[in-house]
XYZ file of C-alpha atoms in Angstrom:
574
model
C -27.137 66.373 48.845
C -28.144 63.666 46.578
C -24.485 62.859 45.118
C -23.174 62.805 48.372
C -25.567 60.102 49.810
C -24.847 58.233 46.489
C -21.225 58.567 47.073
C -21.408 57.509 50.463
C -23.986 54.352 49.614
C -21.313 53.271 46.620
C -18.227 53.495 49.366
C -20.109 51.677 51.604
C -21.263 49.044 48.959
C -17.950 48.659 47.519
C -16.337 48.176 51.360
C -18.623 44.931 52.311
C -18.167 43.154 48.841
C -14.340 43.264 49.126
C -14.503 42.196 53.281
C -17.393 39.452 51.501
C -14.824 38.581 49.052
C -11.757 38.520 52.010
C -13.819 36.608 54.530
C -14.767 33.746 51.621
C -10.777 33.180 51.099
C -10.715 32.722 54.773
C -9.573 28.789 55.453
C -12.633 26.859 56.833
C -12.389 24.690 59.748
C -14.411 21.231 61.306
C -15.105 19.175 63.863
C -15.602 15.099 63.293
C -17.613 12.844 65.250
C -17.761 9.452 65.437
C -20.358 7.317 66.762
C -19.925 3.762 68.513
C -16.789 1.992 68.077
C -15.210 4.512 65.184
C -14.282 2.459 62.685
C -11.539 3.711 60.603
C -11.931 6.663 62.099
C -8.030 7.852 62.507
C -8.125 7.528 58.134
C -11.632 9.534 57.763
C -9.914 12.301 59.799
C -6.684 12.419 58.136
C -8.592 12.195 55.047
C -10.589 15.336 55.876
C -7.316 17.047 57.056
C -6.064 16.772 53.838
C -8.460 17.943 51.458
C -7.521 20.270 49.193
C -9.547 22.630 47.468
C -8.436 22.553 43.318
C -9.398 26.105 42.466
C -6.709 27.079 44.977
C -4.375 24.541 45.493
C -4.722 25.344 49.484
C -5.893 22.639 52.202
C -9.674 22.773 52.148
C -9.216 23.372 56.209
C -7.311 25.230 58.247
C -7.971 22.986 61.511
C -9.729 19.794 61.614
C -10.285 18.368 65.407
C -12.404 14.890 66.309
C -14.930 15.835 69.377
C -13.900 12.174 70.204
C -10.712 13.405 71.601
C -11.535 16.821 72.319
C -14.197 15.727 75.248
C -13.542 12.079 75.935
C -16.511 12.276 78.759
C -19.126 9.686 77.358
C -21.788 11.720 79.102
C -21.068 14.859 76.234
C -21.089 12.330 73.596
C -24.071 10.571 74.848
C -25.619 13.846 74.663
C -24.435 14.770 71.189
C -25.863 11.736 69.992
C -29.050 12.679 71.375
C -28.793 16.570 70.275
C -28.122 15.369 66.803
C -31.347 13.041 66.369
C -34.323 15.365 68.176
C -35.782 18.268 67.174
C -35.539 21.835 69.253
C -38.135 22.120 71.492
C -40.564 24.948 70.808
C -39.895 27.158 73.432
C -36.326 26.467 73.460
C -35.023 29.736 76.071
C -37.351 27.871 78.722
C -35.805 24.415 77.674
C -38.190 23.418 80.222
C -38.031 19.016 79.190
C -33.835 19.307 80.043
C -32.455 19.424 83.471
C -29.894 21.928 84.695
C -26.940 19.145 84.169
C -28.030 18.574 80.504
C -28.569 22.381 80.122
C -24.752 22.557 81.444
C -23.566 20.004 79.351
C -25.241 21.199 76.148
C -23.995 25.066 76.451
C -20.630 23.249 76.517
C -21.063 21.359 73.310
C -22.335 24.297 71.882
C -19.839 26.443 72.829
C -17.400 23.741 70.913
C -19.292 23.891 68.000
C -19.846 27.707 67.302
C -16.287 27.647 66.598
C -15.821 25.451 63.859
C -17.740 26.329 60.491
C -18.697 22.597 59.995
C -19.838 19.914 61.794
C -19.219 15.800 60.685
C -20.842 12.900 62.250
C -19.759 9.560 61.044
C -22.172 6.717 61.991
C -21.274 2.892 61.334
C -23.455 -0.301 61.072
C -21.998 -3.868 60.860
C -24.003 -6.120 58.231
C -22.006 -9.658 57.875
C -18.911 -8.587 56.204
C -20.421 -5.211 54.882
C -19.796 -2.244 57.362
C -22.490 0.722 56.211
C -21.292 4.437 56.933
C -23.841 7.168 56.827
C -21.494 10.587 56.614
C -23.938 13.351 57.711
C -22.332 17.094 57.667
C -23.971 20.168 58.903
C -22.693 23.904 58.818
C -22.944 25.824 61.917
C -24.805 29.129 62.125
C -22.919 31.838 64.164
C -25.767 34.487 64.415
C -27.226 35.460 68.084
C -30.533 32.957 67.100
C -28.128 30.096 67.975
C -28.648 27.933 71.233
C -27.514 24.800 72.032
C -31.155 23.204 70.440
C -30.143 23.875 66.862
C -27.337 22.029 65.788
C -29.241 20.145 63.358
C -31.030 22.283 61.764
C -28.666 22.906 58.368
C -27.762 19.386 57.249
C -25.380 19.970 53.759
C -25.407 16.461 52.297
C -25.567 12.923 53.779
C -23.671 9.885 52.328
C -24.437 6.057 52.583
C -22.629 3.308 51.576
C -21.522 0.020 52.250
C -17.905 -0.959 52.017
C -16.285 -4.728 52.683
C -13.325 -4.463 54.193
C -12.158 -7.405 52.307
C -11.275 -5.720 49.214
C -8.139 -3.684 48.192
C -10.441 -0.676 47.693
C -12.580 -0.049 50.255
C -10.833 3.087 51.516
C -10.787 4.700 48.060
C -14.504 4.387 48.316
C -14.677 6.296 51.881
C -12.407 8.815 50.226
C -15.054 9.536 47.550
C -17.545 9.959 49.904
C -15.560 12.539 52.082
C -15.137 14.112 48.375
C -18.031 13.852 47.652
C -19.765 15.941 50.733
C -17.169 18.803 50.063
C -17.647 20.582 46.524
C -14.681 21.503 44.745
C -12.168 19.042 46.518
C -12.169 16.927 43.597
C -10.771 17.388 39.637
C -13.617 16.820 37.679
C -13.234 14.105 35.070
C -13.179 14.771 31.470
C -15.289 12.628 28.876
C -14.080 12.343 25.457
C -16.078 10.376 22.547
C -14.909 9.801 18.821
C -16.526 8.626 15.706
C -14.832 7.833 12.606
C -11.581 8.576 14.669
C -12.619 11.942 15.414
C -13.631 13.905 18.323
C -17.463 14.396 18.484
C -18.439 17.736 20.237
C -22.116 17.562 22.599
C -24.680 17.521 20.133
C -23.235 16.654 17.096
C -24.596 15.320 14.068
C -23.170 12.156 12.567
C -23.729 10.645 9.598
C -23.495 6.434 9.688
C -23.613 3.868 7.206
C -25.830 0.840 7.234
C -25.006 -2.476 7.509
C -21.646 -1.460 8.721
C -19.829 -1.684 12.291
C -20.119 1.740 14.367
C -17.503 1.842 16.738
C -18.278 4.480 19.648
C -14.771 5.265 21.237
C -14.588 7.049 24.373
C -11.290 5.417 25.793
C -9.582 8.405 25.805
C -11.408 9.799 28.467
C -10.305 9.864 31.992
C -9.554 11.659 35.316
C -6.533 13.579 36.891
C -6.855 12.000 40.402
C -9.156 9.086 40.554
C -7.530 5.845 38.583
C -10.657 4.009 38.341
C -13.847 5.464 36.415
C -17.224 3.812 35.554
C -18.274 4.671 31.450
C -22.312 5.355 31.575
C -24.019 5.299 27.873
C -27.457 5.604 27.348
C -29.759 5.851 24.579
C -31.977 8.725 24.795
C -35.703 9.113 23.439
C -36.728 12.308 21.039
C -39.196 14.740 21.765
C -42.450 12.655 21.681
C -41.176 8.921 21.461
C -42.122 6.221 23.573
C -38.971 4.927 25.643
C -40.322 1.329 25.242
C -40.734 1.722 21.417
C -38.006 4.430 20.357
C -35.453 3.531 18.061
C -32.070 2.256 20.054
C -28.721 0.592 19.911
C -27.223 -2.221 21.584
C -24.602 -0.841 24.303
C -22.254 -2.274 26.599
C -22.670 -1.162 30.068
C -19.548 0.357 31.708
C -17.292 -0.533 28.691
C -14.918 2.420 27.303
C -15.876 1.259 23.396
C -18.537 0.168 21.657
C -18.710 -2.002 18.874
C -21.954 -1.937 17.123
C -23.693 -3.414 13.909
C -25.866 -1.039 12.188
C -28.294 -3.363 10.811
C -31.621 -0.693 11.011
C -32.377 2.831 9.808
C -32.133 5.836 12.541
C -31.810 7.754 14.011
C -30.460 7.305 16.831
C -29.728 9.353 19.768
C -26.756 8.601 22.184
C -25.333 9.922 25.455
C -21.883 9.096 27.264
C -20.470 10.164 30.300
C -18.097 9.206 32.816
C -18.229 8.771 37.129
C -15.102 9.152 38.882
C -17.046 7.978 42.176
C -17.081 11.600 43.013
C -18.540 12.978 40.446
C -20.101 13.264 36.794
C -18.403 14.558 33.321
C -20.286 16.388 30.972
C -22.205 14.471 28.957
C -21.970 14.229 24.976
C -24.616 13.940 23.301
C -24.875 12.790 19.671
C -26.945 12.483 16.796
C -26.706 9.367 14.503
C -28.359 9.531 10.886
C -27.867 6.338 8.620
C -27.266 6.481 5.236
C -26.576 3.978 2.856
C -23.251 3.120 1.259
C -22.221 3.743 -2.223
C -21.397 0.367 -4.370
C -18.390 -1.120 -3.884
C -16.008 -1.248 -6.851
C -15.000 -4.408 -8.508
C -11.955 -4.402 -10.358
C -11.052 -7.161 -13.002
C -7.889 -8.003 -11.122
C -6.342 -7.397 -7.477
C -3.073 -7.136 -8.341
C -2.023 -4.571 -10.632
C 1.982 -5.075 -12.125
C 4.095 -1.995 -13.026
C 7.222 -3.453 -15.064
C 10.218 -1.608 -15.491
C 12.126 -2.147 -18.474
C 16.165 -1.568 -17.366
C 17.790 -0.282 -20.531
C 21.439 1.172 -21.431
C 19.982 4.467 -20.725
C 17.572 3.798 -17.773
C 18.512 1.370 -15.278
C 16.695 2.316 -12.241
C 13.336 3.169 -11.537
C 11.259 5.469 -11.086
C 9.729 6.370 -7.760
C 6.394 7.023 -9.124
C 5.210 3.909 -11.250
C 1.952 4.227 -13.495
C -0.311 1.193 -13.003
C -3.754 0.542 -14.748
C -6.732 -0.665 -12.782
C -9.895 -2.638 -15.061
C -13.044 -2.476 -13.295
C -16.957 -1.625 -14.713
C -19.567 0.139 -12.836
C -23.081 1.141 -13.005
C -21.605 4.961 -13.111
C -21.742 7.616 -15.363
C -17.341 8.479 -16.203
C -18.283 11.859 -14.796
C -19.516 10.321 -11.582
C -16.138 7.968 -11.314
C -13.871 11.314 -11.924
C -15.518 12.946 -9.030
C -15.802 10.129 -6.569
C -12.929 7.548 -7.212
C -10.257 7.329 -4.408
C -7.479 5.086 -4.084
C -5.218 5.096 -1.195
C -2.594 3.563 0.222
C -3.527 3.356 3.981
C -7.409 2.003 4.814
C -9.465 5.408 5.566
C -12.377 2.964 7.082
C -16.071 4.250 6.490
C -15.453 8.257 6.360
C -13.714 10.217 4.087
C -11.784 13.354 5.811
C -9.871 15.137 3.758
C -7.127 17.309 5.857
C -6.548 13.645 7.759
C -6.684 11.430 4.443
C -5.644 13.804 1.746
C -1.772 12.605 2.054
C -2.603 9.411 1.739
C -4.122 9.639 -1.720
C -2.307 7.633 -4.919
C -2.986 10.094 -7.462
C -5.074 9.588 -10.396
C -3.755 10.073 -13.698
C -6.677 9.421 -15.770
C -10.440 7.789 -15.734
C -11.419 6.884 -19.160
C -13.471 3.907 -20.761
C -12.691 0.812 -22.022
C -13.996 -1.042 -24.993
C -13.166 -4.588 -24.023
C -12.460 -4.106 -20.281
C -15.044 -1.513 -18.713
C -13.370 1.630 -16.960
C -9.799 1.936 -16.709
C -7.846 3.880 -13.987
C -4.446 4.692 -14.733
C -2.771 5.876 -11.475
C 0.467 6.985 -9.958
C 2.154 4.646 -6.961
C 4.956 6.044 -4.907
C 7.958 3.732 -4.247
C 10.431 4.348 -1.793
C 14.203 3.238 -3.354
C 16.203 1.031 -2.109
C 14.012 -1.536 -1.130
C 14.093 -5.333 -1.475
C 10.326 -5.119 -1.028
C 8.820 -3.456 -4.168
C 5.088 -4.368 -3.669
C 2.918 -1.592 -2.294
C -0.842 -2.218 -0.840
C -4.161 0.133 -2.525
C -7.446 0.645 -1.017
C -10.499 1.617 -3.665
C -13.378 3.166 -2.487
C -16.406 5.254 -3.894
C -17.543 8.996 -2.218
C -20.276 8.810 -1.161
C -23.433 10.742 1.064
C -21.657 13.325 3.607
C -18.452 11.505 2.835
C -19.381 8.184 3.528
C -17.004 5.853 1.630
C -18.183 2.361 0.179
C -16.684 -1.203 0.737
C -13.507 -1.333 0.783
C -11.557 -3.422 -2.950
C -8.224 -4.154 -1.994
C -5.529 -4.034 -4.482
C -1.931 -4.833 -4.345
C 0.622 -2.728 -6.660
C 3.709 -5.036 -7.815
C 6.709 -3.486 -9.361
C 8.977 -5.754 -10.748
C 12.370 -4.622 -12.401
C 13.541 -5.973 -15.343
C 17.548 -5.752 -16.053
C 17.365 -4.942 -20.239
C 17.579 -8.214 -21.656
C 15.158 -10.795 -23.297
C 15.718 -14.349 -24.541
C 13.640 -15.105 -28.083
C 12.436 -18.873 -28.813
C 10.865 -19.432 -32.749
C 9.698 -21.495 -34.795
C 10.125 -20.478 -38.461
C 8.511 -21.337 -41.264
C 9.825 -20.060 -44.527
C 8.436 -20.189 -47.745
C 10.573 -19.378 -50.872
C 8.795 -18.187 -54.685
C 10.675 -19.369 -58.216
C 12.791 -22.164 -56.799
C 12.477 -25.827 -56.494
C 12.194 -25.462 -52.682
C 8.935 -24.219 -51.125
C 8.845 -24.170 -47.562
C 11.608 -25.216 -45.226
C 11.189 -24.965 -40.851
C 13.332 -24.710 -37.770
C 14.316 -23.335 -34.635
C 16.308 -20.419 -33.440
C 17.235 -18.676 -30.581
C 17.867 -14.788 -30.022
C 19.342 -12.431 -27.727
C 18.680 -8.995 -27.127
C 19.118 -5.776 -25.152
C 17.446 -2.829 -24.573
C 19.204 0.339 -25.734
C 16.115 2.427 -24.821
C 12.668 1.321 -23.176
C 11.087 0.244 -26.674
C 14.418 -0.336 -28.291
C 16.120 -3.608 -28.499
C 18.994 -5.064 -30.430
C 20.125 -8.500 -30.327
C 22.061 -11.661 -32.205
C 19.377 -14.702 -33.549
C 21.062 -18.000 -34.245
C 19.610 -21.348 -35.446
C 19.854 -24.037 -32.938
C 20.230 -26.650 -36.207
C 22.965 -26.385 -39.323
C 21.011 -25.465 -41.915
C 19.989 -27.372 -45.114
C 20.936 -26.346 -48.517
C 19.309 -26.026 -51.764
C 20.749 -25.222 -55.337
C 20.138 -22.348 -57.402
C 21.185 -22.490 -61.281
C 25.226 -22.908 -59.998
C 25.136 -22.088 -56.429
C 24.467 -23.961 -53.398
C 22.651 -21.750 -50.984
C 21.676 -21.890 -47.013
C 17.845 -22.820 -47.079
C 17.619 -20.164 -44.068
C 20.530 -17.422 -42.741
C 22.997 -18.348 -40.525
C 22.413 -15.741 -37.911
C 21.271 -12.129 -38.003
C 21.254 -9.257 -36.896
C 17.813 -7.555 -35.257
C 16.340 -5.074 -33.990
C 12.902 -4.173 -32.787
C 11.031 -0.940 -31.600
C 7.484 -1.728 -29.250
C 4.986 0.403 -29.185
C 2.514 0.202 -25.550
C -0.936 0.405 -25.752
C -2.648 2.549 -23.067
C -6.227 0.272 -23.364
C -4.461 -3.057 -22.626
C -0.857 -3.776 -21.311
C -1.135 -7.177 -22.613
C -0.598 -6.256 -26.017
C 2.727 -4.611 -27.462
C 2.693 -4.055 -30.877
C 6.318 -3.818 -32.763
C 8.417 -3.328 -36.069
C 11.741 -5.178 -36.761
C 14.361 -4.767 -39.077
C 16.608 -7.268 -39.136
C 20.109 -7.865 -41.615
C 20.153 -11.715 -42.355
C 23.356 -13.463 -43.337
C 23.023 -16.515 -46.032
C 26.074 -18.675 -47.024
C 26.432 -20.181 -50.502
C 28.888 -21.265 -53.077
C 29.499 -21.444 -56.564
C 30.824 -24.704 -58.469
C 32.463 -25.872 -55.851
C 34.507 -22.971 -54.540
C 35.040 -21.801 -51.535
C 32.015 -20.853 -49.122
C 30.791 -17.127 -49.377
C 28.548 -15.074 -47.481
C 25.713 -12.993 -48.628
C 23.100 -10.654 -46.690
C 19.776 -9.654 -46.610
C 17.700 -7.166 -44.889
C 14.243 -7.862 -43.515
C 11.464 -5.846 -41.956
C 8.978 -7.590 -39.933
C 5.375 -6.940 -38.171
C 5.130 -8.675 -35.046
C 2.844 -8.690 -31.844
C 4.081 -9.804 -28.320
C 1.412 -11.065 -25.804
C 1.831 -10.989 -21.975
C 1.140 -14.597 -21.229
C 2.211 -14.381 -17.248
C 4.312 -12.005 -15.310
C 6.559 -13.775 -12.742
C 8.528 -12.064 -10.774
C 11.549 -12.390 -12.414
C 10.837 -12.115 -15.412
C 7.788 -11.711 -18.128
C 6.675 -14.785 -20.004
C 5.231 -13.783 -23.678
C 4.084 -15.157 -26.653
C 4.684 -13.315 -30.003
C 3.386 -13.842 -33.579
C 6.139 -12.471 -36.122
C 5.998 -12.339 -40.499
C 8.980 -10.860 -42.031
C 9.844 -10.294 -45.650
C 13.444 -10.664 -46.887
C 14.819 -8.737 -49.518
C 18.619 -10.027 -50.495
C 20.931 -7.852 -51.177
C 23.130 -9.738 -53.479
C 22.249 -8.826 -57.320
C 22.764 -12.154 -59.049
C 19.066 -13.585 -56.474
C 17.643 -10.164 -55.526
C 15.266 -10.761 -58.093
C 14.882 -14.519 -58.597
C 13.426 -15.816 -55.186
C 11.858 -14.246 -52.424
C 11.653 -15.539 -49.006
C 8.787 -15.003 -46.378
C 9.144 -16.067 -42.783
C 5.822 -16.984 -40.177
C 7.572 -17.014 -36.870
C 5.611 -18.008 -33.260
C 7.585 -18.550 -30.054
C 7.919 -17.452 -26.633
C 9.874 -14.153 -25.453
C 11.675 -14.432 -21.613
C 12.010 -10.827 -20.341
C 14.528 -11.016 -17.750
């Protein structure tokens, strides 16, 4: 007995929620009125007509009539006007305060309105050049209570506003308020709000830096059918603060970005949303903590010079350059290994890594410096062929929760260098066992890089030189051109200084008694040092400092004098 009851209750519950469900997908239908002269009233109906509702894609009704035109009689619209504005008398099946005629004439409106499920009436005031509109919409009750007393009695929503028919968009802003009494007709707009260049989700927690320009972004946020929206922000108090004391920030009203100095501690708490003149987005809300900024770096120089030396065996190169970076710092080297970036795109005031990571320069090495504080030696990626072979850097210092420190711009030169160098000296050579002591002069060398730290060349003097004598033999006071050849050797604490060895084979001229002029040779080793006096961008100016012993080869002075050179010039690396 019992299961069949609940069988039958379940059928019968299961019945009137799908004819619920049937009669809500039903299309609705309403009936416009317009008081006094009906301004614009051929656009608020069309309007209506058209509404659409967005969950379905379907017209929002599936008739829309004006009483206007459906009973043009002034009496039945003088009466509306009155039905619409009193309340039902208390005994309203006696209806004793209306005469038969208004009893006939308000059956007859109510017979009109029982079969529409809504019910506008649009009312219009002239003020100057502002018309006001009051939209007032009701939804009629079809149950056997009804009477022609009770039209009034469910109001939905009422809308005033003033429009001036003067401006281009004074029937968008009736068309909002038709959307607006009629939920779901309209798309509601979507806010979006970024940070650091990222989107913020509603109640988010952001970390700031002081002293430092916030800039609140919400300009990609926007609306699918309404081309003008209004940007609200607002600061909003904590739990317990006083809105006239509570901390705050400076915002813009109805401006898409804000652009804001953070010159005092937080935090701060912020809200944005966006009005489509219909209706509201979500709101974000979000959290701002300050924190202050690690120290800046400062570097001993902004421009950093990668040189390639073009050789026989390497004359192009390489895409990834080393350069070396000077700076000192408070921090431990630990510290620096952990928290140095460079990059070669600004990353602003917020390190993220899966955004910034490619655009890291990668670091070779972090060490310390005797003379110079820290040095970074670093990798910088050059794209081949390219006139331009200068590449900006961007320092910066991890900080708190990722916040990055000021930025130190650097600039990365590489400048290419075809394999060949042009030597200026002045010599000084001093000579042991022989009447002549010390003779000077100028000479000029070539040479060419076989390898990167290998060079071979031709010196010359730029002056015939002198002779002295020698038991019976007149002999060249210094060679008449040699031979050379040098290896370098780089220094990884400072690219000023190159080190090098030489060996060189010197050629002398001499001759005995008169005879015929002979040739003799010598072979010298040197010790030299070149200096980096400026780098151009053709070439590499450099001083060098040069002593050289020569040991001749000839048996009948091998032994009898020796010769030492002191050489000083300037080196052109072309």
């Amino acid at each position: 007995m019992y299961k069949k009851l609940i069988f039958i209750f379940f059928i019968f519950f299961i019945e009137n929620v799908t004819l619920s469900a049937q009669a809500s997908k039903e299309p609705l239908s309403i009936l416009i009125y317009s008081e006094g002269e009906g301004f614009l009233q051929p656009f608020i109906e069309n309007t209506v007509k058209n509404l659409k509702n967005i969950k379905t894609s379907n017209k929002y009704f599936r008739a829309t009539n004006s009483f206007n035109r459906f009973i043009a009689d002034n009496k039945y619209q003088a009466e509306l006007s009155k039905l619409i504005q009193i309340q039902k008398p208390e005994n309203e099946e006696l209806g004793i305060f209306y005469s038969d005629t208004e009893k006939k004439i308000r059956k007859r409106i109510f017979q009109i309105l029982k079969d529409y499920n809504y019910f506008l009436t649009v009312k219009t005031n002239t003020l100057g050049e502002l018309i006001e509109f009051q939209f007032q919409l009701y939804k009629t009750i079809n149950s056997k209570k009804n009477t022609p007393f009770n039209i009034s009695d469910k109001v939905i929503k009422v809308e005033n506003f003033f429009i001036n028919p003067k401006k281009a968009n004074y029937k968008s802003e009736i068309k909002n308020a038709i959307d607006r009494l009629f939920k779901g007709s309209n798309e509601r707009p979507i806010s979006e709000l970024r940070i650091f260049d990222e989107i913020i989700l509603n109640n988010s927690k952001i970390k700031i830096p002081l002293n430092k320009y916030l800039v609140l972004d919400g300009t990609n946020s926007g609306d699918t059918d309404s081309k003008k929206i209004i940007y609200y922000w607002r600061n909003i108090p904590r739990k317990g603060d006083k809105y006239q004391t509570f901390n705050k920030l400076s915002l813009k009203a109805n401006s898409s970005r804000q652009n804001i100095y953070i010159d005092k501690e937080g935090p701060f708490k912020i809200g944005f949303k966006i009005y489509d003149g219909v209706s509201y987005s979500k709101e974000i809300i979000v959290n701002l903590e300050t924190v202050k900024k690690p120290n800046k770096i400062t570097t001993t120089d902004t421009v950093i010079y990668s040189i390639h030396k073009g050789s026989m065996r390497n004359k192009h190169p390489k895409r990834n350059q080393i350069g070396h970076i000077y700076f000192s710092s408070e921090n431990s080297l630990n510290f620096l290994k952990n928290n140095l970036i460079i990059s070669n795109k600004p990353l602003g005031d917020k390190y993220f890594g899966y955004r910034h990571k490619k655009h890291l320069t990668k670091l070779v090495k972090i060490d310390s410096s005797t003379n110079r504080g820290y040095i970074i030696k670093h990798k910088t990626f050059f794209n081949f062929p390219r006139k331009k072979t200068e590449k900006k850097l961007f320092l910066y210092t991890l900080g708190i929760d990722s916040i990055l420190s000021d930025v130190t711009k650097l600039t990365h030169k590489l400048y290419i260098r075809r394999g060949f160098s042009i030597k200026l000296a002045f010599r000084v050579s001093s000579f042991k066992e022989v009447a002549l002591e010390k003779t000077k002069g100028l000479y000029l060398s070539t040479l060419a890089n076989i390898t990167k730290n290998f060079q071979i060349g031709i010196t010359m003097p730029l002056f015939i030189p002198d002779r002295f004598e020698f038991k019976n033999y007149e002999i060249s006071n210094s060679s008449t051109y040699e031979i050379n050849s040098f290896y370098t050797f780089p220094l990884y604490f400072d690219k000023k200084i190159e080190p090098f060895v030489g060996l060189a084979l010197n050629f002398y001229n001499y001759k005995q008694n008169n005879d015929k002029i002979n040739e003799f040779c010598s072979i010298s080793p040197s010790l030299g040092i070149d200096y980096n006096i400026f780098t151009f961008k053709y070439f590499n100016l450099k001083g060098f400092f040069q002593l050289t012993y020569d040991y001749l080869l000839k048996k009948e002075f091998s032994n009898k004098f020796y010769d030492y050179n002191f050489n000083v010039g300037l080196k052109f690396e072309l």
